[in-house]
């Protein structure tokens, strides 16, 4: 029987004393692709940030278990080293740190091993080409002066280079044109394998076109109110969230 990669049990979380997550249950196994949808303000991004350990949010009840270990009190860097990755809706600009140096330092921190420079550069070049990124971006400060599309490509480049066990993609497709969404979708599919898992938070379903969807979850009022297969996505697109919220 396949072991759970992530198991969330009755998770309740607050920000500044306000309850945002109100009893979330979610199980993700290796090899699976999960999609999280819901109305604005439902708590989707909050769930992503709580899984990652964002200190702005306080876990009041419940547990976050990753590979059999309760990580509910772990700091974000510890969770990253265990193999959890979060892409942001609005990636931050970090002056003074090049994209290449950021990726190299991140890999070394997560693996605990020295990075072999030439092999790393070859891998970086290959992944940048797959994303249609000019290799000159590797020498630029992280996200500084990047267009919205290049920032999102930078996030997927980080995903490819870090090769996490669980990738949480929070509206990575937001603000992208059709061609960029297609390219990023293809690279997410390229990342996916039987040993990792993906949780995609999205409103734009085109990012899902190259991915086999195992489960779709609908979050409303701080909890998952419906889980099913990919047909839920089509229902929401055609009829809106009211059709699945009842």
Short mmCIF file of C-alpha atoms in Angstrom, two decimals:
data_model
loop_
_atom_site.label_atom_id
_atom_site.label_comp_id
_atom_site.label_asym_id
_atom_site.label_seq_id
_atom_site.Cartn_x
_atom_site.Cartn_y
_atom_site.Cartn_z
CA UNK A 1 0.00 0.00 0.00
CA UNK A 2 1.39 3.39 -1.02
CA UNK A 3 2.28 5.66 1.89
CA UNK A 4 0.88 9.17 2.17
CA UNK A 5 3.23 11.98 1.25
CA UNK A 6 1.14 14.71 2.91
CA UNK A 7 -1.70 14.23 5.37
CA UNK A 8 -3.58 17.17 6.83
CA UNK A 9 -6.04 16.44 9.61
CA UNK A 10 -8.72 18.86 10.88
CA UNK A 11 -6.46 21.86 10.27
CA UNK A 12 -7.62 25.15 11.75
CA UNK A 13 -5.51 28.27 11.28
CA UNK A 14 -5.84 31.96 12.04
CA UNK A 15 -4.21 35.20 11.00
CA UNK A 16 -4.31 38.10 13.44
CA UNK A 17 -6.92 36.20 15.43
CA UNK A 18 -9.24 35.64 12.46
CA UNK A 19 -10.11 32.04 11.62
CA UNK A 20 -9.28 31.33 7.96
CA UNK A 21 -8.99 27.54 7.80
CA UNK A 22 -11.77 25.76 9.66
CA UNK A 23 -11.10 22.03 9.65
CA UNK A 24 -9.23 21.12 6.44
CA UNK A 25 -8.61 17.45 5.71
CA UNK A 26 -6.38 16.54 2.77
CA UNK A 27 -4.28 13.52 1.80
CA UNK A 28 -1.76 13.48 -1.07
CA UNK A 29 0.22 10.43 -2.17
CA UNK A 30 3.35 10.21 -4.34
CA UNK A 31 2.60 10.37 -8.06
CA UNK A 32 -0.65 12.30 -7.63
CA UNK A 33 -1.76 15.63 -9.06
CA UNK A 34 -4.29 17.52 -6.97
CA UNK A 35 -6.13 20.71 -7.93
CA UNK A 36 -7.51 23.15 -5.36
CA UNK A 37 -10.22 25.56 -6.45
CA UNK A 38 -12.68 27.81 -4.69
CA UNK A 39 -14.19 31.30 -4.56
CA UNK A 40 -12.01 34.29 -3.73
CA UNK A 41 -11.29 34.47 -0.03
CA UNK A 42 -12.00 30.79 0.56
CA UNK A 43 -8.56 30.18 2.09
CA UNK A 44 -6.69 28.55 -0.79
CA UNK A 45 -3.50 30.62 -0.54
CA UNK A 46 -3.72 30.47 3.24
CA UNK A 47 -3.66 26.67 3.07
CA UNK A 48 -0.59 26.76 0.83
CA UNK A 49 1.20 29.15 3.17
CA UNK A 50 0.28 27.17 6.28
CA UNK A 51 1.63 23.97 4.71
CA UNK A 52 4.87 25.85 4.04
CA UNK A 53 5.01 27.22 7.59
CA UNK A 54 4.44 30.93 6.98
CA UNK A 55 4.82 32.51 10.46
CA UNK A 56 2.00 34.99 9.79
CA UNK A 57 -0.47 32.14 10.28
CA UNK A 58 -1.12 30.35 13.56
CA UNK A 59 -2.15 26.70 13.58
CA UNK A 60 -4.83 26.45 16.26
CA UNK A 61 -5.81 22.81 15.83
CA UNK A 62 -4.97 19.82 13.67
CA UNK A 63 -1.78 18.43 12.19
CA UNK A 64 0.34 18.61 9.06
CA UNK A 65 2.11 15.28 8.54
CA UNK A 66 4.75 14.95 5.82
CA UNK A 67 6.19 11.50 5.07
CA UNK A 68 4.90 10.27 8.41
CA UNK A 69 6.41 13.13 10.43
CA UNK A 70 4.38 15.87 12.10
CA UNK A 71 5.82 19.13 10.77
CA UNK A 72 3.17 21.43 12.21
CA UNK A 73 5.74 23.32 14.28
CA UNK A 74 8.65 23.22 11.81
CA UNK A 75 10.00 26.45 10.32
CA UNK A 76 9.72 27.11 6.55
CA UNK A 77 13.39 26.36 5.84
CA UNK A 78 13.12 23.00 7.60
CA UNK A 79 10.05 22.13 5.52
CA UNK A 80 11.88 23.13 2.34
CA UNK A 81 14.79 20.85 3.23
CA UNK A 82 12.33 18.00 3.72
CA UNK A 83 11.15 18.49 0.13
CA UNK A 84 8.22 20.94 0.12
CA UNK A 85 8.21 23.71 -2.50
CA UNK A 86 5.85 26.67 -2.82
CA UNK A 87 5.62 28.96 -5.83
CA UNK A 88 4.15 32.38 -5.11
CA UNK A 89 1.40 34.37 -6.80
CA UNK A 90 3.67 37.44 -6.74
CA UNK A 91 7.35 36.39 -6.55
CA UNK A 92 9.59 38.77 -4.60
CA UNK A 93 12.48 40.70 -6.12
CA UNK A 94 15.81 40.11 -4.36
CA UNK A 95 18.48 42.66 -5.34
CA UNK A 96 22.10 41.58 -4.96
CA UNK A 97 21.50 37.84 -5.46
CA UNK A 98 21.62 36.43 -8.98
CA UNK A 99 19.16 33.78 -10.06
CA UNK A 100 22.00 31.30 -10.59
CA UNK A 101 23.56 31.91 -7.18
CA UNK A 102 20.16 31.67 -5.50
CA UNK A 103 19.48 28.31 -7.11
CA UNK A 104 22.95 26.99 -6.31
CA UNK A 105 22.73 28.07 -2.65
CA UNK A 106 19.20 26.65 -2.33
CA UNK A 107 20.23 23.29 -3.72
CA UNK A 108 23.24 23.10 -1.40
CA UNK A 109 21.09 24.03 1.61
CA UNK A 110 18.45 21.42 0.82
CA UNK A 111 20.79 18.59 -0.13
CA UNK A 112 23.47 19.32 2.47
CA UNK A 113 26.06 18.52 -0.18
CA UNK A 114 28.44 20.66 -2.27
CA UNK A 115 27.12 21.55 -5.73
CA UNK A 116 29.16 20.33 -8.70
CA UNK A 117 29.46 23.56 -10.66
CA UNK A 118 29.76 22.32 -14.25
CA UNK A 119 26.99 19.74 -13.94
CA UNK A 120 24.82 22.38 -12.25
CA UNK A 121 25.40 24.90 -15.05
CA UNK A 122 24.55 22.31 -17.71
CA UNK A 123 21.34 21.38 -15.90
CA UNK A 124 20.42 25.03 -15.44
CA UNK A 125 20.97 25.73 -19.13
CA UNK A 126 18.82 22.76 -20.15
CA UNK A 127 15.94 23.80 -17.90
CA UNK A 128 16.09 27.43 -19.02
CA UNK A 129 15.89 26.35 -22.65
CA UNK A 130 12.86 24.18 -21.86
CA UNK A 131 11.16 27.26 -20.41
CA UNK A 132 12.16 29.53 -23.28
CA UNK A 133 14.22 31.70 -20.90
CA UNK A 134 17.19 33.70 -22.13
CA UNK A 135 20.21 32.30 -20.27
CA UNK A 136 21.27 35.86 -19.51
CA UNK A 137 18.58 35.87 -16.81
CA UNK A 138 20.74 33.48 -14.76
CA UNK A 139 23.20 36.35 -14.18
CA UNK A 140 20.54 38.88 -13.26
CA UNK A 141 19.36 39.61 -9.72
CA UNK A 142 16.50 37.34 -8.73
CA UNK A 143 13.27 38.64 -10.32
CA UNK A 144 14.58 42.24 -10.42
CA UNK A 145 13.25 43.84 -13.58
CA UNK A 146 11.68 40.56 -14.71
CA UNK A 147 8.33 40.78 -16.47
CA UNK A 148 5.39 39.01 -14.84
CA UNK A 149 5.83 36.09 -17.21
CA UNK A 150 9.57 35.81 -16.58
CA UNK A 151 8.97 35.82 -12.81
CA UNK A 152 6.59 32.89 -13.18
CA UNK A 153 9.07 31.07 -15.41
CA UNK A 154 11.71 31.71 -12.76
CA UNK A 155 9.47 29.96 -10.22
CA UNK A 156 9.09 26.89 -12.45
CA UNK A 157 12.84 26.94 -13.09
CA UNK A 158 13.33 26.78 -9.32
CA UNK A 159 10.91 23.86 -9.21
CA UNK A 160 12.88 21.99 -11.86
CA UNK A 161 16.25 22.67 -10.24
CA UNK A 162 15.16 21.87 -6.68
CA UNK A 163 13.18 18.73 -7.63
CA UNK A 164 11.03 18.70 -4.45
CA UNK A 165 8.84 15.84 -3.27
CA UNK A 166 5.76 18.08 -3.01
CA UNK A 167 5.24 21.09 -5.28
CA UNK A 168 2.54 23.58 -4.28
CA UNK A 169 1.83 25.96 -7.16
CA UNK A 170 -0.24 28.94 -6.06
CA UNK A 171 -1.82 30.55 -9.14
CA UNK A 172 1.40 30.21 -11.12
CA UNK A 173 -0.70 30.88 -14.22
CA UNK A 174 -2.04 34.22 -12.97
CA UNK A 175 -1.50 37.09 -15.41
CA UNK A 176 0.10 34.96 -18.14
CA UNK A 177 -0.86 34.87 -21.80
CA UNK A 178 -2.02 31.65 -23.48
CA UNK A 179 1.41 30.73 -24.86
CA UNK A 180 3.15 31.24 -21.51
CA UNK A 181 0.53 29.16 -19.68
CA UNK A 182 1.00 26.35 -22.22
CA UNK A 183 4.79 26.43 -21.79
CA UNK A 184 4.58 26.38 -18.00
CA UNK A 185 2.00 23.58 -18.12
CA UNK A 186 4.36 21.51 -20.25
CA UNK A 187 7.22 22.05 -17.80
CA UNK A 188 5.08 21.09 -14.82
CA UNK A 189 4.20 17.88 -16.65
CA UNK A 190 7.92 17.37 -17.31
CA UNK A 191 8.61 17.66 -13.56
CA UNK A 192 5.90 15.20 -12.52
CA UNK A 193 6.85 11.58 -11.78
CA UNK A 194 5.74 8.67 -9.59
CA UNK A 195 7.90 9.81 -6.67
CA UNK A 196 6.64 13.39 -6.31
CA UNK A 197 3.26 15.09 -6.06
CA UNK A 198 1.73 18.38 -7.16
CA UNK A 199 -0.94 20.59 -5.60
CA UNK A 200 -2.13 23.26 -8.04
CA UNK A 201 -4.19 26.24 -6.92
CA UNK A 202 -5.74 27.84 -9.99
CA UNK A 203 -8.62 29.74 -11.54
CA UNK A 204 -7.32 29.34 -15.11
CA UNK A 205 -7.81 25.74 -16.16
CA UNK A 206 -5.51 25.88 -19.21
CA UNK A 207 -2.54 25.14 -16.95
CA UNK A 208 -4.08 21.72 -16.34
CA UNK A 209 -4.22 20.69 -20.00
CA UNK A 210 -0.98 18.65 -19.99
CA UNK A 211 -1.55 17.03 -16.61
CA UNK A 212 -3.51 13.95 -15.58
CA UNK A 213 -5.64 15.16 -12.66
CA UNK A 214 -6.21 12.68 -9.86
CA UNK A 215 -8.33 14.80 -7.51
CA UNK A 216 -10.04 18.17 -7.55
CA UNK A 217 -10.91 19.78 -4.22
CA UNK A 218 -13.24 22.73 -3.72
CA UNK A 219 -12.47 24.94 -0.73
CA UNK A 220 -15.18 27.18 0.70
CA UNK A 221 -15.49 28.91 4.06
CA UNK A 222 -12.16 27.52 5.20
CA UNK A 223 -12.76 23.84 4.55
CA UNK A 224 -12.80 21.38 1.66
CA UNK A 225 -16.46 20.88 0.85
CA UNK A 226 -16.18 18.70 -2.25
CA UNK A 227 -13.62 16.29 -3.71
CA UNK A 228 -13.87 14.47 -7.00
CA UNK A 229 -12.24 13.86 -10.36
CA UNK A 230 -11.34 16.26 -13.17
CA UNK A 231 -14.97 16.57 -14.24
CA UNK A 232 -15.47 19.02 -11.36
CA UNK A 233 -13.23 21.50 -13.19
CA UNK A 234 -15.45 21.38 -16.27
CA UNK A 235 -18.56 21.84 -14.14
CA UNK A 236 -17.10 24.90 -12.42
CA UNK A 237 -15.97 26.45 -15.72
CA UNK A 238 -19.40 25.98 -17.29
CA UNK A 239 -21.70 26.64 -14.34
CA UNK A 240 -19.67 28.40 -11.62
CA UNK A 241 -18.91 27.43 -8.04
CA UNK A 242 -22.57 27.53 -7.05
CA UNK A 243 -23.10 24.34 -9.04
CA UNK A 244 -20.75 22.35 -6.78
CA UNK A 245 -21.31 24.15 -3.49
CA UNK A 246 -24.98 23.27 -3.36
#
